[in-house]
PDB file of C-alpha atoms in Angstrom:
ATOM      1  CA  UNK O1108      13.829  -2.711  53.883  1.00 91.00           C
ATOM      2  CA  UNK O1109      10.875  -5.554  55.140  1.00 96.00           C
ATOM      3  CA  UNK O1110       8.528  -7.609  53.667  1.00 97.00           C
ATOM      4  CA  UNK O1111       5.666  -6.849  51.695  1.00 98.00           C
ATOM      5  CA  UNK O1112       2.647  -8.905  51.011  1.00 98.00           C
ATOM      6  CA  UNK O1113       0.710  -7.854  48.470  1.00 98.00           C
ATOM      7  CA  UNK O1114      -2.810  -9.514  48.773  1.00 98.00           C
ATOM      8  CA  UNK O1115      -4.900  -9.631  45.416  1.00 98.00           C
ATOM      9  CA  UNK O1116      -8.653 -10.185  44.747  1.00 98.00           C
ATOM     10  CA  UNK O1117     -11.264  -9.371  42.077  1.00 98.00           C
ATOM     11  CA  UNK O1118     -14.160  -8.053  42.995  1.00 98.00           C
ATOM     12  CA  UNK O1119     -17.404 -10.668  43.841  1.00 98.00           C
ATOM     13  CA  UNK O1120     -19.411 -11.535  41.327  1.00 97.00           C
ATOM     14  CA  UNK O1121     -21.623  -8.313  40.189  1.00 96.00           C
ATOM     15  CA  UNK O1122     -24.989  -8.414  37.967  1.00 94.00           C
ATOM     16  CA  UNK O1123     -24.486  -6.714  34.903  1.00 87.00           C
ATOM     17  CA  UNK O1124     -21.425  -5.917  35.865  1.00 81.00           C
ATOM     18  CA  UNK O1125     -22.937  -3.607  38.492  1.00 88.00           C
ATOM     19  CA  UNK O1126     -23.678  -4.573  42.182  1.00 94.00           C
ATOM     20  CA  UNK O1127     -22.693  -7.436  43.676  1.00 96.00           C
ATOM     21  CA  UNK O1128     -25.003 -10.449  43.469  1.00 97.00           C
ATOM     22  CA  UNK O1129     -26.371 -12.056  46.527  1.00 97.00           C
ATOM     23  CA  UNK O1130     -23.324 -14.735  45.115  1.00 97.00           C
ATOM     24  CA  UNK O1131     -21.149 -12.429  45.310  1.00 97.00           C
ATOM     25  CA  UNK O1132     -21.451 -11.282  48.506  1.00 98.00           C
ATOM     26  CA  UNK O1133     -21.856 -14.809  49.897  1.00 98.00           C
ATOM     27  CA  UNK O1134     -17.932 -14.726  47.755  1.00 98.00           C
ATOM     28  CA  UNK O1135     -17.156 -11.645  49.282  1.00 98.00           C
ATOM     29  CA  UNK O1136     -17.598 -13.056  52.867  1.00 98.00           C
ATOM     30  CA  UNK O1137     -15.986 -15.868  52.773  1.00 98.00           C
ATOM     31  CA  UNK O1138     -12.968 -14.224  51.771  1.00 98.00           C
ATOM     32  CA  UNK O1139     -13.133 -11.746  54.524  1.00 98.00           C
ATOM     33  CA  UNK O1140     -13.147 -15.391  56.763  1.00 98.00           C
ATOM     34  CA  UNK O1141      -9.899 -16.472  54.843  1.00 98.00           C
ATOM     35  CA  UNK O1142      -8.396 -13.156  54.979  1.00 98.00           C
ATOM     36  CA  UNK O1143      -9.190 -12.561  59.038  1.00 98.00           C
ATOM     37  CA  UNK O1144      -5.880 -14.599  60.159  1.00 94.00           C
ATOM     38  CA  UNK O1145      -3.735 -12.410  58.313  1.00 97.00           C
ATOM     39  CA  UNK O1146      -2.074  -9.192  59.754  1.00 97.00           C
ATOM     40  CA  UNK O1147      -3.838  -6.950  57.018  1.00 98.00           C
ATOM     41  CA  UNK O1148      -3.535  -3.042  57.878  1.00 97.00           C
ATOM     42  CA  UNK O1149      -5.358  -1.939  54.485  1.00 98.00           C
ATOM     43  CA  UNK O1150      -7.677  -2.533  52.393  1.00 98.00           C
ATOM     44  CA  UNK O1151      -7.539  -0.792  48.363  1.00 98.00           C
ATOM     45  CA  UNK O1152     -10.455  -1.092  46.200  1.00 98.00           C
ATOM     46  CA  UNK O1153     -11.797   0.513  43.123  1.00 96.00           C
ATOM     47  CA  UNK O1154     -14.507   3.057  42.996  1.00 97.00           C
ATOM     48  CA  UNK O1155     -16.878   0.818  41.002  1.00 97.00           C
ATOM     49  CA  UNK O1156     -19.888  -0.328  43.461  1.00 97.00           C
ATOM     50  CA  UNK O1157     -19.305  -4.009  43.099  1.00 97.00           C
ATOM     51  CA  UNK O1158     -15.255  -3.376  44.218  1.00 98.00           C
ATOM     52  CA  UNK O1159     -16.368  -1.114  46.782  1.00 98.00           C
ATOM     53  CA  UNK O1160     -19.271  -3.336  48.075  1.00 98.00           C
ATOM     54  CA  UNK O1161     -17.032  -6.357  48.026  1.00 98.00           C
ATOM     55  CA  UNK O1162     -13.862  -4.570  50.429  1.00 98.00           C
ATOM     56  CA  UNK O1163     -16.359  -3.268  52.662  1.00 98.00           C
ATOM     57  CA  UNK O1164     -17.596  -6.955  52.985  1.00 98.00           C
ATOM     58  CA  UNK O1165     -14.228  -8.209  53.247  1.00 98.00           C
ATOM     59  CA  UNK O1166     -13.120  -5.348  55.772  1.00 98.00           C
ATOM     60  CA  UNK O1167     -15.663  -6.506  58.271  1.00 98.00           C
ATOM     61  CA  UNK O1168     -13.152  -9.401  58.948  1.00 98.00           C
ATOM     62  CA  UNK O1169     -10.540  -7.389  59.175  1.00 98.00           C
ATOM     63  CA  UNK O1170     -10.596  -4.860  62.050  1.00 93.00           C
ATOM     64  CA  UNK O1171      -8.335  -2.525  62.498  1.00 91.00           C
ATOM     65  CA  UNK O1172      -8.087  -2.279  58.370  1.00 97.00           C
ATOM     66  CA  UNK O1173      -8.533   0.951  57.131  1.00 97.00           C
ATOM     67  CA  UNK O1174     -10.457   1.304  54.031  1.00 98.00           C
ATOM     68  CA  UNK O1175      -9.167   3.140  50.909  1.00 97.00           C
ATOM     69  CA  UNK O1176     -10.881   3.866  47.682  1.00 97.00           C
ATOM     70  CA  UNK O1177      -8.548   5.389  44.416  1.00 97.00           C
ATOM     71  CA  UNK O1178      -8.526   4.818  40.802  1.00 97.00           C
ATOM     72  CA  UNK O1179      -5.076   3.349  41.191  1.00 97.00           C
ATOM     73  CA  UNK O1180      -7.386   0.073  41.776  1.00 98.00           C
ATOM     74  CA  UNK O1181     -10.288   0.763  39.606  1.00 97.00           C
ATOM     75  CA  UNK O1182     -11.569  -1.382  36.295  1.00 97.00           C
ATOM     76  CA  UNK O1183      -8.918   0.126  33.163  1.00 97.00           C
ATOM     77  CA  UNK O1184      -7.215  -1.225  30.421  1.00 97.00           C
ATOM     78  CA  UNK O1185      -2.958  -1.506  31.903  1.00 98.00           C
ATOM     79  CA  UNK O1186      -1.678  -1.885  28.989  1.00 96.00           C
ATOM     80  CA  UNK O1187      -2.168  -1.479  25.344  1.00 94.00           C
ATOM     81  CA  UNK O1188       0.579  -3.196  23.169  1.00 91.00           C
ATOM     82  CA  UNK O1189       1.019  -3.069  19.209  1.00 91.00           C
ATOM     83  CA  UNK O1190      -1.610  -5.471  17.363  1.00 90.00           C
ATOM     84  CA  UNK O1191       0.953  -7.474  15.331  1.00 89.00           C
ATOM     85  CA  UNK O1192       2.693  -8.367  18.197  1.00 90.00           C
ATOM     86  CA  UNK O1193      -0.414  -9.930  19.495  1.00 93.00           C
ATOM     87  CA  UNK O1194      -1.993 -12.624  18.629  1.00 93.00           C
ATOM     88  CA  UNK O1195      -4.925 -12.453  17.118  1.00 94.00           C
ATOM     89  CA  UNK O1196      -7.915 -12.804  19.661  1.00 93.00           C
ATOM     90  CA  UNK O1197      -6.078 -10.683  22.104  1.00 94.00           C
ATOM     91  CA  UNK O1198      -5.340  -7.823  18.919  1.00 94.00           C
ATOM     92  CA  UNK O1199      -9.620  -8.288  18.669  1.00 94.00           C
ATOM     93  CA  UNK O1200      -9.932  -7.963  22.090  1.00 94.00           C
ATOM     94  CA  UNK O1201      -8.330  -4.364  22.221  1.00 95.00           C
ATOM     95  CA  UNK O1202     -10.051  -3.270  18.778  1.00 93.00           C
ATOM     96  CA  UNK O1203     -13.265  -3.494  21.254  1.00 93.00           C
ATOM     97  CA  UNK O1204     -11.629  -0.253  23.496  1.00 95.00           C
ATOM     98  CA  UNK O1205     -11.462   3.500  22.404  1.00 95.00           C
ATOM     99  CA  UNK O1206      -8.250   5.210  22.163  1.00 94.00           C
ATOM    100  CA  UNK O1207      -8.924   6.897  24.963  1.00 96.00           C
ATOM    101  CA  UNK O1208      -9.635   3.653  27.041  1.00 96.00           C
ATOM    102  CA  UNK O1209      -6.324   2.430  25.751  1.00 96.00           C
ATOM    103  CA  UNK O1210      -4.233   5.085  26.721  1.00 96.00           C
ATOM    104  CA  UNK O1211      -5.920   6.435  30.036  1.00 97.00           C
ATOM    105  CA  UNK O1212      -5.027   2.968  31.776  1.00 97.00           C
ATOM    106  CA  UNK O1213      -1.317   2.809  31.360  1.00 98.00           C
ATOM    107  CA  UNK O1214      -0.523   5.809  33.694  1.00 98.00           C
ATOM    108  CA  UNK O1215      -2.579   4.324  36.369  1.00 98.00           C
ATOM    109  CA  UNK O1216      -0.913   0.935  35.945  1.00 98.00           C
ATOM    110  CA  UNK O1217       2.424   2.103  36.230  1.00 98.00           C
ATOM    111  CA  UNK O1218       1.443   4.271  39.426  1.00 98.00           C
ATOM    112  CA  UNK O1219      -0.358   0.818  41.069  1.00 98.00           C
ATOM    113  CA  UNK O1220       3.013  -0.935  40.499  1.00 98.00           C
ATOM    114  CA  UNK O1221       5.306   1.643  41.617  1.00 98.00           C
ATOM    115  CA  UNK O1222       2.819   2.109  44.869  1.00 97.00           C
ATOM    116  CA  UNK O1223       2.650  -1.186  45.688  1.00 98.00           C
ATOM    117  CA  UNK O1224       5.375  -3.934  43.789  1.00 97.00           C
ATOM    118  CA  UNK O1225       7.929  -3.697  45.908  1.00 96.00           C
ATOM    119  CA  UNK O1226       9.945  -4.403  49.372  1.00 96.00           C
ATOM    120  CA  UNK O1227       8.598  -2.079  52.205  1.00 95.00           C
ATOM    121  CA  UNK O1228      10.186  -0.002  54.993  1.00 95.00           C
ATOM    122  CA  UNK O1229       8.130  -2.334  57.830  1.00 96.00           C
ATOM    123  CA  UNK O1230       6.624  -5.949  57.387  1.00 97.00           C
ATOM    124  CA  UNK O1231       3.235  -4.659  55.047  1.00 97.00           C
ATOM    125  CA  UNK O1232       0.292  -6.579  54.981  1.00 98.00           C
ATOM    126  CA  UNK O1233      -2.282  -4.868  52.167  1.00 98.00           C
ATOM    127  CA  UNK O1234      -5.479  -6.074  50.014  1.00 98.00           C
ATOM    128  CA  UNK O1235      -6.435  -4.420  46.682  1.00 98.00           C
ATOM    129  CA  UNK O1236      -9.966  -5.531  46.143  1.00 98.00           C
ATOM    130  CA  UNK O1237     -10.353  -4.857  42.102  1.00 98.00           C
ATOM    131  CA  UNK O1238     -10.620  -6.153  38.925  1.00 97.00           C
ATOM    132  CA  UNK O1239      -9.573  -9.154  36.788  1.00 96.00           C
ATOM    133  CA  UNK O1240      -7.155  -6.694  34.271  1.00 97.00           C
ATOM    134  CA  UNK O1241      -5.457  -5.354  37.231  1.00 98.00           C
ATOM    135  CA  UNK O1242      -4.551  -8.323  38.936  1.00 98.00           C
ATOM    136  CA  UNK O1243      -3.252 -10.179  36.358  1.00 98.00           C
ATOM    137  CA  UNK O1244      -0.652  -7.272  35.554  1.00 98.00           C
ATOM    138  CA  UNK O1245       0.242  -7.410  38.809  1.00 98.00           C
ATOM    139  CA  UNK O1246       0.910 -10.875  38.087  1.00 98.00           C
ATOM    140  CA  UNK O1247       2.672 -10.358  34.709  1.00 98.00           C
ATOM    141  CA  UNK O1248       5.031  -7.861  36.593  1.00 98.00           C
ATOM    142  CA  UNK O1249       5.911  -9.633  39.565  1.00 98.00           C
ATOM    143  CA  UNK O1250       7.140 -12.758  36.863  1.00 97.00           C
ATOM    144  CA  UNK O1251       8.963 -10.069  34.552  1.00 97.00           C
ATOM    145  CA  UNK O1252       6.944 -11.641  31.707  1.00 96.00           C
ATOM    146  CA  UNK O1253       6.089  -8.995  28.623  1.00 94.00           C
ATOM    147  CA  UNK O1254       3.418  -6.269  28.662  1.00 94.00           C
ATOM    148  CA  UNK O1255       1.286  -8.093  26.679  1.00 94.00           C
ATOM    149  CA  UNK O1256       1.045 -11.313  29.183  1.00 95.00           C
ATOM    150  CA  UNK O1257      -1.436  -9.585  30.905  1.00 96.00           C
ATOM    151  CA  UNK O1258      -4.163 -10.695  28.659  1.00 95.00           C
ATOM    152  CA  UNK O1259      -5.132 -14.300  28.940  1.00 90.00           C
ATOM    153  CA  UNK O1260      -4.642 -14.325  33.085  1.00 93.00           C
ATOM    154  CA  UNK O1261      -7.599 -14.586  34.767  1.00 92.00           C
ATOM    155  CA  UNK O1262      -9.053 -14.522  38.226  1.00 94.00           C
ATOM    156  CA  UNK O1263     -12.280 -16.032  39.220  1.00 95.00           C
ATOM    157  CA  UNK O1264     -14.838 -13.854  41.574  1.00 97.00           C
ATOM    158  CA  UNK O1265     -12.962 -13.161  44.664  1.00 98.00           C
ATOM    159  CA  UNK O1266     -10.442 -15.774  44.058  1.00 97.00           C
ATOM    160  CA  UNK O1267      -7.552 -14.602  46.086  1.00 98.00           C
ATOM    161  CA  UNK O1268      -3.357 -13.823  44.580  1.00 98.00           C
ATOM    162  CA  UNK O1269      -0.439 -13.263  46.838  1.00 98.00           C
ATOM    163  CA  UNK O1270       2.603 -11.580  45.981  1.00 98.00           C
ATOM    164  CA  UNK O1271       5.526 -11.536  48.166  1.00 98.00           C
ATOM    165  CA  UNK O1272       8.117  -8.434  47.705  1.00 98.00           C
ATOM    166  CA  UNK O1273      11.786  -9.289  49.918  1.00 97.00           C
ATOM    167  CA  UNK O1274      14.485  -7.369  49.619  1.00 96.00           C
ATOM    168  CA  UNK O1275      17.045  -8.014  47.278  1.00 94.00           C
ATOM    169  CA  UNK O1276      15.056 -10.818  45.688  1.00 96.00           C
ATOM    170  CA  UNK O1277      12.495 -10.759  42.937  1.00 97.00           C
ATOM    171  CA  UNK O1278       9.221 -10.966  43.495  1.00 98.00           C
ATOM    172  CA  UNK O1279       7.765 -14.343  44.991  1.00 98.00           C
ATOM    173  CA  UNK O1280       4.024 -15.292  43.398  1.00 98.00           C
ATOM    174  CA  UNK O1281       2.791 -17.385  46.526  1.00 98.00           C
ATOM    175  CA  UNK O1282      -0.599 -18.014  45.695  1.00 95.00           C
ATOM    176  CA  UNK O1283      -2.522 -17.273  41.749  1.00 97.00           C
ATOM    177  CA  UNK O1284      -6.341 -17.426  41.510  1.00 96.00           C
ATOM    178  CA  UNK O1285      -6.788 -19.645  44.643  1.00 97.00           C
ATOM    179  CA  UNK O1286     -10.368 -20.705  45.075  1.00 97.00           C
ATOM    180  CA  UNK O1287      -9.818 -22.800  48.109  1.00 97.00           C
ATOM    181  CA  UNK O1288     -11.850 -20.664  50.423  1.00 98.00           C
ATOM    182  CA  UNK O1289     -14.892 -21.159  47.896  1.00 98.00           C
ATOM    183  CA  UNK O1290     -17.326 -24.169  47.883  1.00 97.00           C
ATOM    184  CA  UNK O1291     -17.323 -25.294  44.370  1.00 94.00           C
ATOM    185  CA  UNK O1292     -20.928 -23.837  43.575  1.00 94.00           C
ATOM    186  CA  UNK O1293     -18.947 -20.497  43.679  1.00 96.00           C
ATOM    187  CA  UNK O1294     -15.735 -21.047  41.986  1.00 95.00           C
ATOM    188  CA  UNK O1295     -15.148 -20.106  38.698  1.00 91.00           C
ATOM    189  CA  UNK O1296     -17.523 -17.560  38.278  1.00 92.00           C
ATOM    190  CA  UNK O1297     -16.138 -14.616  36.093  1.00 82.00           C
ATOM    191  CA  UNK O1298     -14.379 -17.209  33.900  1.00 78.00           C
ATOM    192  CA  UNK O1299     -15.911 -18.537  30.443  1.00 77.00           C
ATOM    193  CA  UNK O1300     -17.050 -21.726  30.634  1.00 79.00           C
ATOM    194  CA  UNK O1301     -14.373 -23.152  27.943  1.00 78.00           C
ATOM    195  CA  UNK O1302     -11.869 -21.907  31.012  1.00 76.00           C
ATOM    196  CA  UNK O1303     -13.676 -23.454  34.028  1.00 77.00           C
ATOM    197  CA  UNK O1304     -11.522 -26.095  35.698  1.00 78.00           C
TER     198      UNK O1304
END
């Protein structure tokens, strides 16, 4: 068994939540920049236009890449605990969701993590470009912290997470959220302003 580094990123920011912005393709390319010294053989993105616009910008840096769309990546709900084990804002939050919205995103969840969260057969390098729910259950499983920790972690517009899966070890979070490759004028979008640092 090798390395794996799993590289993380929500989409660029998108008007409407549609197509990117001209901001968030000016995100979009300047995390293809941060992402061209890196040994990545694949880039994953979900079918929504402003993930697929934002990993074909990013894949431009990246040649060699190939390009993969799936709903393994795309924009669903991962995970759908009880409400009275929730506090109360996050119970709200999921009264806002059909039933079928809440139980349609589990499956793919647990099929992301079991494609991706763990050690690999060779040294992997591979980006998911996709969106703020499913990075930060990534995030939740890689720390072994409950299903419900999901809610509350959030990534900024093309903000970029690294997980590192070694053999025999659990899982190392080497970077969360990281804006550096960002001039401030673009960090923090995607983020309320009571959350903006």
């Amino acid at each position: 068994m090798a390395n794996r580094y799993l590289y993380l990123a929500r989409h660029g920011a998108a008007i409407d939540e549609g197509e990117l912005s001209e901001t968030g393709c000016e995100q979009a390319e300047l995390l293809g920049k941060r992402l061209a010294e890196h040994p990545i053989t694949a880039v994953h993105h979900g079918p929504l236009p402003r993930a697929a616009r934002t990993a074909e910008i990013v894949a431009r840096h990246l040649p060699g890449a190939e390009v993969r769309t799936g709903d393994l990546y795309g924009d669903y709900i991962p995970a759908a605990p009880p409400r009275d084990e929730l506090p109360p804002a996050h119970a709200a939050f999921l009264n806002g969701f059909t039933d079928a919205e809440l139980t349609s995103g589990p499956p793919l969840a647990a099929a992301a993590i079991a494609r991706h969260a763990g050690p690999a057969d060779v040294e992997t390098h591979e980006l998911i470009v996709t969106h703020n729910f499913l990075v930060a259950w990534f995030v939740r499983h890689a720390l072994g912290a409950p299903e419900a920790r999901w809610m509350g972690l959030n990534q900024g517009n093309c903000a970029l997470t690294v997980i590192l899966y070694r053999p025999e070890v659990p899982p190392s979070l080497m970077f969360f959220n990281d804006m550096s490759h960002l001039p401030q004028d673009l960090r923090w979008t995607g983020f309320p302003p009571a959350l903006r640092m």
